[in-house]
Amino acid sequence: MKIALAQLNFHIGNFENNTGKIIDAIRQAKVAGADLVVFAELAVSGYPPRDFLEFHDFIRLCHESIEKISIECRGIAAIVGAPSINKAPEGKNLFNSAWFLHEGSVVSVHHKGLLPNYDVFDEYRYFEPAREFSTVDYKGIRLAITVCEDIWDVGEDLMYTVQPMDVMSGENPDIMINIAASPFDYGHAARRKDVLRRNVLRYGIPIVYVNHTGAQTELLFDGGSMVMASDGRVLNECPYFAEDMLIWDSSDQHQQLRENDHANKYALIHDALVMGIRNYFSKLGFKQAILGLSGGIDSALTLVLACEALGEENVISLLLPSRYSSNHSIDDSLLLLKNLGSPHHILSIEDGFAAMESTLMPHFTDRKPDLTEENIQARLRAVLLMAFSNKFGYILLNTSNKSEAAVGYGTLYGDMCGGISVLGDVYKTEVYKLAEYINRKREIIPKNIISKAPSAELRHDQKDSDSLPEYDMLDPILFEYIEQKKSPAQIISMGFSEDLVRRILKLVNTNEYKRYQSPPILRVSPKAFGMGRRMPIVGKYLS
Amino acid sequence: MKIALAQLNFHIGNFENNTGKIIDAIRQAKVAGADLVVFAELAVSGYPPRDFLEFHDFIRLCHESIEKISIECRGIAAIVGAPSINKAPEGKNLFNSAWFLHEGSVVSVHHKGLLPNYDVFDEYRYFEPAREFSTVDYKGIRLAITVCEDIWDVGEDLMYTVQPMDVMSGENPDIMINIAASPFDYGHAARRKDVLRRNVLRYGIPIVYVNHTGAQTELLFDGGSMVMASDGRVLNECPYFAEDMLIWDSSDQHQQLRENDHANKYALIHDALVMGIRNYFSKLGFKQAILGLSGGIDSALTLVLACEALGEENVISLLLPSRYSSNHSIDDSLLLLKNLGSPHHILSIEDGFAAMESTLMPHFTDRKPDLTEENIQARLRAVLLMAFSNKFGYILLNTSNKSEAAVGYGTLYGDMCGGISVLGDVYKTEVYKLAEYINRKREIIPKNIISKAPSAELRHDQKDSDSLPEYDMLDPILFEYIEQKKSPAQIISMGFSEDLVRRILKLVNTNEYKRYQSPPILRVSPKAFGMGRRMPIVGKYLS
């Protein structure tokens, strides 16, 4: 039997687009002689549909799509992800299902049993978990169809009390099919292969795995759809970060056609961020971006990534100097812009700053300059950037990194503005690594931008290190707390000073209020700020 | 047996504070001759602890608190909400539990079976649902102990497949005890009594119900802890929005001591918002607020509520006129300030606006003024407000209402700024009703502020109705879509024009990106923007 794996980039709630893509892929698979074509989890709606799932009208549109798709399934079958109605009097009203469609009708519907409800996942918010699982026979081959998480509970610490494949293995299936919506992080591709391998080895049969590709605001999907043989070898794999279709003849369980290279962490993050920017703009119907180019490494890197995503002519940089900007900030930025061939404007914030100072002076008379005046500069830059955004229809790109976001080293309504945060899940030390990756062939980001000491340039001779420890000290502490969820005692026992650890964790927790109003952040790590990390604002733990 | 109900205002993660309050209440109950004192769900940690629950160190601190509390339970027993560890090899690592403490040790631990995971609730993110339920005997009385949601699945459309009280009723309990963390909305008190009544009537025994009071950022808890007799009569009830302890002698199932008046919707919302502001400031350790007073009704109402919450001397108003401000805006604001006796400053934004215009002019040459210039004014006001906030340590109060937030009628980083949104869950038509309630005894909010046509005053003769339908047309459409989740077809069938409905729903859905960066909103309705409504930003449904 020939099985087509359709790795597609869907758009949440854009039924016309999604159904069209699915139907095109069915036709294409049919031409290629496929017996069955497999699509990702919740393909018809896009993933994650979030609270749209609570609207009956939205579910109705999902089912309209399923009907349209089923009509296309003549001489070919399809497995498509879509919600289905739970008709039992008890439990949530929906299942998260794989629909098996053939000859114009629904052959069977297979509901997801394990509903992820951690980090970025909220599936038990919408869906009832299936408690029964059964295989389906198609053209003499017995298929065990599961949905994403159903095959992921294979670690030491089991999160669920049921294992769908354990139940179905009693029916002696020939092939596992898993439809997924499994978001990218820099360690995900390796983990995914490990999970699939544990499954094929445990159940002794091959697996066909189909994932989403594309970006849905914060969530990035790399794809990596694949066929893995029962001995754990990858027989064929779709490329990362791109739509693709591959066809596997299930009688061939030996020939290894293609497997993605084990890319390095920064290559993966780079590709993910470029796709994240590109899809954010295209799905919102925008073409052009604006950003503030400070002369520092964060905005430089953001600019390079945006130029790759949107075209260098579509990214407009504003250079926004003040009395505290060093000359090299402008020069370095101009060199970078020349390297990229990307447009810019230079606007001084001095007139605005002077006006604000004189407006405020009668009220601030006896007060010395402090963080207030620094924030005013950052906020005036935001006013100018947003003016261009409003006037010309550009989306403002936020350039803050994860280290800054973590400790609140940034101005709310100032440099924290933007439609999307490009580097908000990239620690400062990782920003340098990404810049090195960008420069791997030729110097795009000028050496001077990389080598200078980080500074916000909001007062004379300011350095980040005036307020924060060096980033190669700060970032490991942040990682242990945010990603690893270690206690202060555990982090201190790793050799960091107690004062420093307590000070940093306090900064992280007391700045929750700032992150609450941050733009959405492209997620590239296993624990990003945003929908996957939910903290109280008035909480008093470690603060 | 004498049972004390301790209705307290906890602070998330503030173990010293929470444990101290619990111990004080135990001592007080003991002095009053109580045999048992009951505290709310997750009392030791505060509710909702959110992802703090994923930190082992946080759980360790919960258990330290339980130990300290159990030592106090000599000659008296206590039921206290706290997480407990799931020791089974499968399932999530925690239970949400009621700890029964007596004579210095843990007598039994009762785990929550029904885990709410909708609207503002994320409990399956952290907890394994209990599958077994049993009663406990104390001083010859059999208690059926449940946690919040365990007794709430009593409607037509059952959300869960198990009913803990059905299981325990086989053991013939004498009293139900329910510990809760059940947030306020304007319909909640009535619904809560209905749910408790359905339980006492179904199981034929009285119930002791203990809820939180106080605010945790968005979530407001009214309390309303009570004893209800087996015939559905309220025997005694704690006041709303205040800490309290009441003691019930279980041998008396007849005497009706106290029941809160059935308050009107606007009285409840008023009290909830005042508590919400007060607790947000006190839990963050702040005393003073600042806000922009425009002469319109939203900022006027916010000011009045803030003065009640913090004291009129602790709320600083900025009047921030521009060339487009009408004279009455200043006069009306000054009259309101006089009525309240609250301080203010007047700062013109004209100098700043002129500076921004001249800075931008070379780049905007051939473009006519549009929304850009309106937004610049709103953002300059935010720069000044935030400058006061930074300089003097005030928290900025956001004054946007729910109608504006819904359709995106507001400037991101402008009037959408603030530490907390006071009216973001109050529709404009409800804002007027609240103003009437404020003025019920004397005119605090000047009549002119209430009667003038709503205007943002960002261009000459601007009115809200230039861009939006009248609020008494807009708000019902928003309510049907947001609260009732109706389809466009359903809303149109209620008599609204198709064009209008489609236009409004599109505005709601395309402005998700603005609300993503909005301050947290004090929740007073069953469906507030914020943690309880999770929508895709790049979604294409109805947009």
mmCIF file of C-alpha atoms in Angstrom, chain B residues 310-511:
data_model
loop_
_atom_site.group_PDB
_atom_site.id
_atom_site.type_symbol
_atom_site.label_atom_id
_atom_site.label_comp_id
_atom_site.label_asym_id
_atom_site.label_seq_id
_atom_site.Cartn_x
_atom_site.Cartn_y
_atom_site.Cartn_z
ATOM 1 C CA LEU B 310 -6.737 53.586 48.193
ATOM 2 C CA GLY B 311 -7.929 56.808 49.778
ATOM 3 C CA GLU B 312 -8.521 59.996 47.793
ATOM 4 C CA GLU B 313 -5.110 61.401 48.747
ATOM 5 C CA ASN B 314 -3.388 58.383 47.185
ATOM 6 C CA VAL B 315 -4.774 58.738 43.685
ATOM 7 C CA ILE B 316 -3.061 61.348 41.543
ATOM 8 C CA SER B 317 -4.877 62.497 38.419
ATOM 9 C CA LEU B 318 -3.110 63.980 35.428
ATOM 10 C CA LEU B 319 -5.156 66.226 33.157
ATOM 11 C CA LEU B 320 -3.376 66.091 29.813
ATOM 12 C CA PRO B 321 -5.075 68.486 27.403
ATOM 13 C CA SER B 322 -4.222 68.968 23.746
ATOM 14 C CA ARG B 323 -5.447 71.377 21.056
ATOM 15 C CA TYR B 324 -8.430 69.049 20.619
ATOM 16 C CA SER B 325 -9.558 68.991 24.238
ATOM 17 C CA SER B 326 -12.797 70.815 24.844
ATOM 18 C CA ASN B 327 -13.004 73.280 27.744
ATOM 19 C CA HIS B 328 -15.605 71.221 29.520
ATOM 20 C CA SER B 329 -13.135 68.327 29.734
ATOM 21 C CA ILE B 330 -10.970 70.269 32.159
ATOM 22 C CA ASP B 331 -13.877 71.909 33.994
ATOM 23 C CA ASP B 332 -15.761 68.649 34.460
ATOM 24 C CA SER B 333 -12.610 66.905 35.679
ATOM 25 C CA LEU B 334 -11.857 69.688 38.159
ATOM 26 C CA LEU B 335 -15.380 69.512 39.549
ATOM 27 C CA LEU B 336 -15.062 65.752 39.997
ATOM 28 C CA LEU B 337 -11.694 66.198 41.730
ATOM 29 C CA LYS B 338 -13.221 68.795 44.011
ATOM 30 C CA ASN B 339 -16.065 66.427 44.885
ATOM 31 C CA LEU B 340 -13.505 63.782 45.803
ATOM 32 C CA GLY B 341 -10.829 65.995 47.339
ATOM 33 C CA SER B 342 -8.197 64.193 45.314
ATOM 34 C CA PRO B 343 -4.931 65.717 43.966
ATOM 35 C CA HIS B 344 -4.139 66.468 40.331
ATOM 36 C CA HIS B 345 -1.719 68.122 37.931
ATOM 37 C CA ILE B 346 -2.363 69.666 34.535
ATOM 38 C CA LEU B 347 0.229 69.051 31.813
ATOM 39 C CA SER B 348 -0.318 70.025 28.219
ATOM 40 C CA ILE B 349 0.888 67.533 25.637
ATOM 41 C CA GLU B 350 1.219 70.304 23.033
ATOM 42 C CA ASP B 351 5.009 70.765 23.294
ATOM 43 C CA GLY B 352 5.634 67.069 23.006
ATOM 44 C CA PHE B 353 3.147 66.721 20.157
ATOM 45 C CA ALA B 354 4.748 69.613 18.252
ATOM 46 C CA ALA B 355 8.212 68.083 18.723
ATOM 47 C CA MET B 356 7.026 64.700 17.464
ATOM 48 C CA GLU B 357 5.316 66.298 14.475
ATOM 49 C CA SER B 358 8.444 68.204 13.491
ATOM 50 C CA THR B 359 10.644 65.130 13.980
ATOM 51 C CA LEU B 360 8.348 63.073 11.771
ATOM 52 C CA MET B 361 7.497 65.747 9.195
ATOM 53 C CA PRO B 362 10.439 65.101 6.842
ATOM 54 C CA HIS B 363 9.295 61.491 6.600
ATOM 55 C CA PHE B 364 5.538 62.039 6.428
ATOM 56 C CA THR B 365 5.634 64.983 3.967
ATOM 57 C CA ASP B 366 2.975 63.955 1.470
ATOM 58 C CA ARG B 367 0.770 62.093 3.935
ATOM 59 C CA LYS B 368 -2.396 63.543 5.400
ATOM 60 C CA PRO B 369 -3.018 63.376 9.146
ATOM 61 C CA ASP B 370 -4.795 60.155 10.071
ATOM 62 C CA LEU B 371 -5.001 57.728 12.978
ATOM 63 C CA THR B 372 -1.213 58.063 13.321
ATOM 64 C CA GLU B 373 -1.442 61.559 14.763
ATOM 65 C CA GLU B 374 -4.285 60.519 17.063
ATOM 66 C CA ASN B 375 -2.201 57.666 18.387
ATOM 67 C CA ILE B 376 0.802 59.943 18.945
ATOM 68 C CA GLN B 377 -1.283 62.051 21.319
ATOM 69 C CA ALA B 378 -2.485 59.023 23.258
ATOM 70 C CA ARG B 379 1.079 57.678 23.452
ATOM 71 C CA LEU B 380 2.547 60.983 24.640
ATOM 72 C CA ARG B 381 -0.008 60.994 27.432
ATOM 73 C CA ALA B 382 1.231 57.512 28.337
ATOM 74 C CA VAL B 383 4.845 58.759 28.353
ATOM 75 C CA LEU B 384 3.917 61.470 30.863
ATOM 76 C CA LEU B 385 1.815 59.173 33.029
ATOM 77 C CA MET B 386 4.554 56.560 33.091
ATOM 78 C CA ALA B 387 7.129 59.258 33.915
ATOM 79 C CA PHE B 388 5.146 60.105 37.060
ATOM 80 C CA SER B 389 4.731 56.398 37.751
ATOM 81 C CA ASN B 390 8.490 55.810 37.487
ATOM 82 C CA LYS B 391 9.526 58.961 39.334
ATOM 83 C CA PHE B 392 7.196 58.665 42.304
ATOM 84 C CA GLY B 393 6.407 54.950 42.488
ATOM 85 C CA TYR B 394 2.749 55.194 41.494
ATOM 86 C CA ILE B 395 1.000 52.394 39.616
ATOM 87 C CA LEU B 396 -0.786 53.602 36.487
ATOM 88 C CA LEU B 397 -4.456 52.630 36.367
ATOM 89 C CA ASN B 398 -5.830 51.750 32.967
ATOM 90 C CA THR B 399 -9.245 53.284 32.283
ATOM 91 C CA SER B 400 -10.377 51.428 29.109
ATOM 92 C CA ASN B 401 -13.779 49.742 29.147
ATOM 93 C CA LYS B 402 -14.756 46.334 27.774
ATOM 94 C CA SER B 403 -16.525 47.697 24.691
ATOM 95 C CA GLU B 404 -13.354 49.515 23.604
ATOM 96 C CA ALA B 405 -11.141 46.542 24.430
ATOM 97 C CA ALA B 406 -13.456 44.322 22.387
ATOM 98 C CA VAL B 407 -13.354 46.337 19.171
ATOM 99 C CA GLY B 408 -9.821 47.698 19.568
ATOM 100 C CA TYR B 409 -10.977 51.292 20.034
ATOM 101 C CA GLY B 410 -7.878 52.368 21.918
ATOM 102 C CA THR B 411 -4.215 53.059 21.342
ATOM 103 C CA LEU B 412 -1.745 50.304 22.124
ATOM 104 C CA TYR B 413 1.034 51.828 24.323
ATOM 105 C CA GLY B 414 -1.269 54.824 24.693
ATOM 106 C CA ASP B 415 -4.526 54.719 26.621
ATOM 107 C CA MET B 416 -4.130 50.926 26.751
ATOM 108 C CA CYS B 417 -1.244 51.291 29.239
ATOM 109 C CA GLY B 418 -1.471 50.561 32.938
ATOM 110 C CA GLY B 419 -0.582 48.116 35.681
ATOM 111 C CA ILE B 420 -4.162 46.965 36.026
ATOM 112 C CA SER B 421 -7.309 47.574 33.986
ATOM 113 C CA VAL B 422 -10.152 48.563 36.279
ATOM 114 C CA LEU B 423 -13.028 48.649 33.773
ATOM 115 C CA GLY B 424 -11.765 46.259 31.096
ATOM 116 C CA ASP B 425 -14.534 43.785 31.955
ATOM 117 C CA VAL B 426 -17.286 46.432 32.152
ATOM 118 C CA TYR B 427 -19.143 47.297 28.946
ATOM 119 C CA LYS B 428 -19.719 50.986 28.250
ATOM 120 C CA THR B 429 -23.440 50.681 28.942
ATOM 121 C CA GLU B 430 -22.531 49.097 32.291
ATOM 122 C CA VAL B 431 -20.080 51.932 32.978
ATOM 123 C CA TYR B 432 -23.072 54.304 32.940
ATOM 124 C CA LYS B 433 -24.986 52.065 35.330
ATOM 125 C CA LEU B 434 -22.012 51.975 37.683
ATOM 126 C CA ALA B 435 -21.776 55.766 37.539
ATOM 127 C CA GLU B 436 -25.458 55.951 38.485
ATOM 128 C CA TYR B 437 -24.751 53.615 41.380
ATOM 129 C CA ILE B 438 -21.839 55.845 42.491
ATOM 130 C CA ASN B 439 -24.173 58.863 42.400
ATOM 131 C CA ARG B 440 -27.039 57.073 44.176
ATOM 132 C CA LYS B 441 -26.804 59.268 47.277
ATOM 133 C CA ARG B 442 -25.187 62.447 45.978
ATOM 134 C CA GLU B 443 -23.661 63.671 42.744
ATOM 135 C CA ILE B 444 -20.015 62.613 42.894
ATOM 136 C CA ILE B 445 -19.505 62.192 39.173
ATOM 137 C CA PRO B 446 -20.722 65.472 37.624
ATOM 138 C CA LYS B 447 -23.854 65.112 35.563
ATOM 139 C CA ASN B 448 -22.103 66.628 32.554
ATOM 140 C CA ILE B 449 -19.544 63.812 32.495
ATOM 141 C CA ILE B 450 -22.383 61.302 32.368
ATOM 142 C CA SER B 451 -24.502 63.081 29.791
ATOM 143 C CA LYS B 452 -21.895 64.192 27.212
ATOM 144 C CA ALA B 453 -21.393 62.166 24.039
ATOM 145 C CA PRO B 454 -18.365 59.852 24.373
ATOM 146 C CA SER B 455 -15.277 61.188 22.568
ATOM 147 C CA ALA B 456 -11.580 60.364 22.480
ATOM 148 C CA GLU B 457 -10.862 64.061 21.637
ATOM 149 C CA LEU B 458 -7.960 63.181 19.375
ATOM 150 C CA ARG B 459 -9.189 65.342 16.481
ATOM 151 C CA HIS B 460 -11.674 68.193 16.045
ATOM 152 C CA ASP B 461 -15.257 67.338 16.970
ATOM 153 C CA GLN B 462 -14.479 63.631 17.189
ATOM 154 C CA LYS B 463 -17.171 61.339 18.623
ATOM 155 C CA ASP B 464 -16.975 57.616 19.372
ATOM 156 C CA SER B 465 -20.059 57.277 17.187
ATOM 157 C CA ASP B 466 -18.010 58.423 14.146
ATOM 158 C CA SER B 467 -16.281 55.017 14.187
ATOM 159 C CA LEU B 468 -18.586 52.804 16.197
ATOM 160 C CA PRO B 469 -22.320 52.193 16.435
ATOM 161 C CA GLU B 470 -24.038 53.609 19.507
ATOM 162 C CA TYR B 471 -23.035 51.651 22.589
ATOM 163 C CA ASP B 472 -26.568 50.439 23.268
ATOM 164 C CA MET B 473 -26.374 48.753 19.862
ATOM 165 C CA LEU B 474 -22.744 47.654 20.098
ATOM 166 C CA ASP B 475 -22.784 46.155 23.582
ATOM 167 C CA PRO B 476 -25.595 43.621 22.996
ATOM 168 C CA ILE B 477 -23.811 42.344 19.881
ATOM 169 C CA LEU B 478 -20.557 42.020 21.818
ATOM 170 C CA PHE B 479 -22.344 40.243 24.659
ATOM 171 C CA GLU B 480 -23.953 37.709 22.340
ATOM 172 C CA TYR B 481 -20.614 36.943 20.725
ATOM 173 C CA ILE B 482 -18.209 37.122 23.677
ATOM 174 C CA GLU B 483 -20.280 35.903 26.605
ATOM 175 C CA GLN B 484 -22.822 33.776 24.727
ATOM 176 C CA LYS B 485 -20.530 32.539 21.924
ATOM 177 C CA LYS B 486 -23.298 32.903 19.383
ATOM 178 C CA SER B 487 -22.692 32.604 15.651
ATOM 179 C CA PRO B 488 -23.068 35.556 13.267
ATOM 180 C CA ALA B 489 -26.253 33.936 11.921
ATOM 181 C CA GLN B 490 -27.736 33.650 15.409
ATOM 182 C CA ILE B 491 -26.934 37.264 16.256
ATOM 183 C CA ILE B 492 -28.320 38.517 12.962
ATOM 184 C CA SER B 493 -31.507 36.528 13.580
ATOM 185 C CA MET B 494 -31.985 38.585 16.771
ATOM 186 C CA GLY B 495 -32.639 41.605 14.578
ATOM 187 C CA PHE B 496 -29.227 43.212 14.112
ATOM 188 C CA SER B 497 -28.157 44.116 10.580
ATOM 189 C CA GLU B 498 -25.876 41.614 8.907
ATOM 190 C CA ASP B 499 -23.332 44.263 7.879
ATOM 191 C CA LEU B 500 -23.089 45.585 11.388
ATOM 192 C CA VAL B 501 -22.738 42.168 12.993
ATOM 193 C CA ARG B 502 -20.043 41.050 10.545
ATOM 194 C CA ARG B 503 -18.187 44.331 10.967
ATOM 195 C CA ILE B 504 -18.251 44.153 14.767
ATOM 196 C CA LEU B 505 -17.205 40.492 15.003
ATOM 197 C CA LYS B 506 -14.384 41.165 12.577
ATOM 198 C CA LEU B 507 -13.212 44.048 14.755
ATOM 199 C CA VAL B 508 -13.281 41.790 17.815
ATOM 200 C CA ASN B 509 -11.232 39.062 16.155
ATOM 201 C CA THR B 510 -8.701 41.231 14.328
ATOM 202 C CA ASN B 511 -7.916 43.172 17.499
#
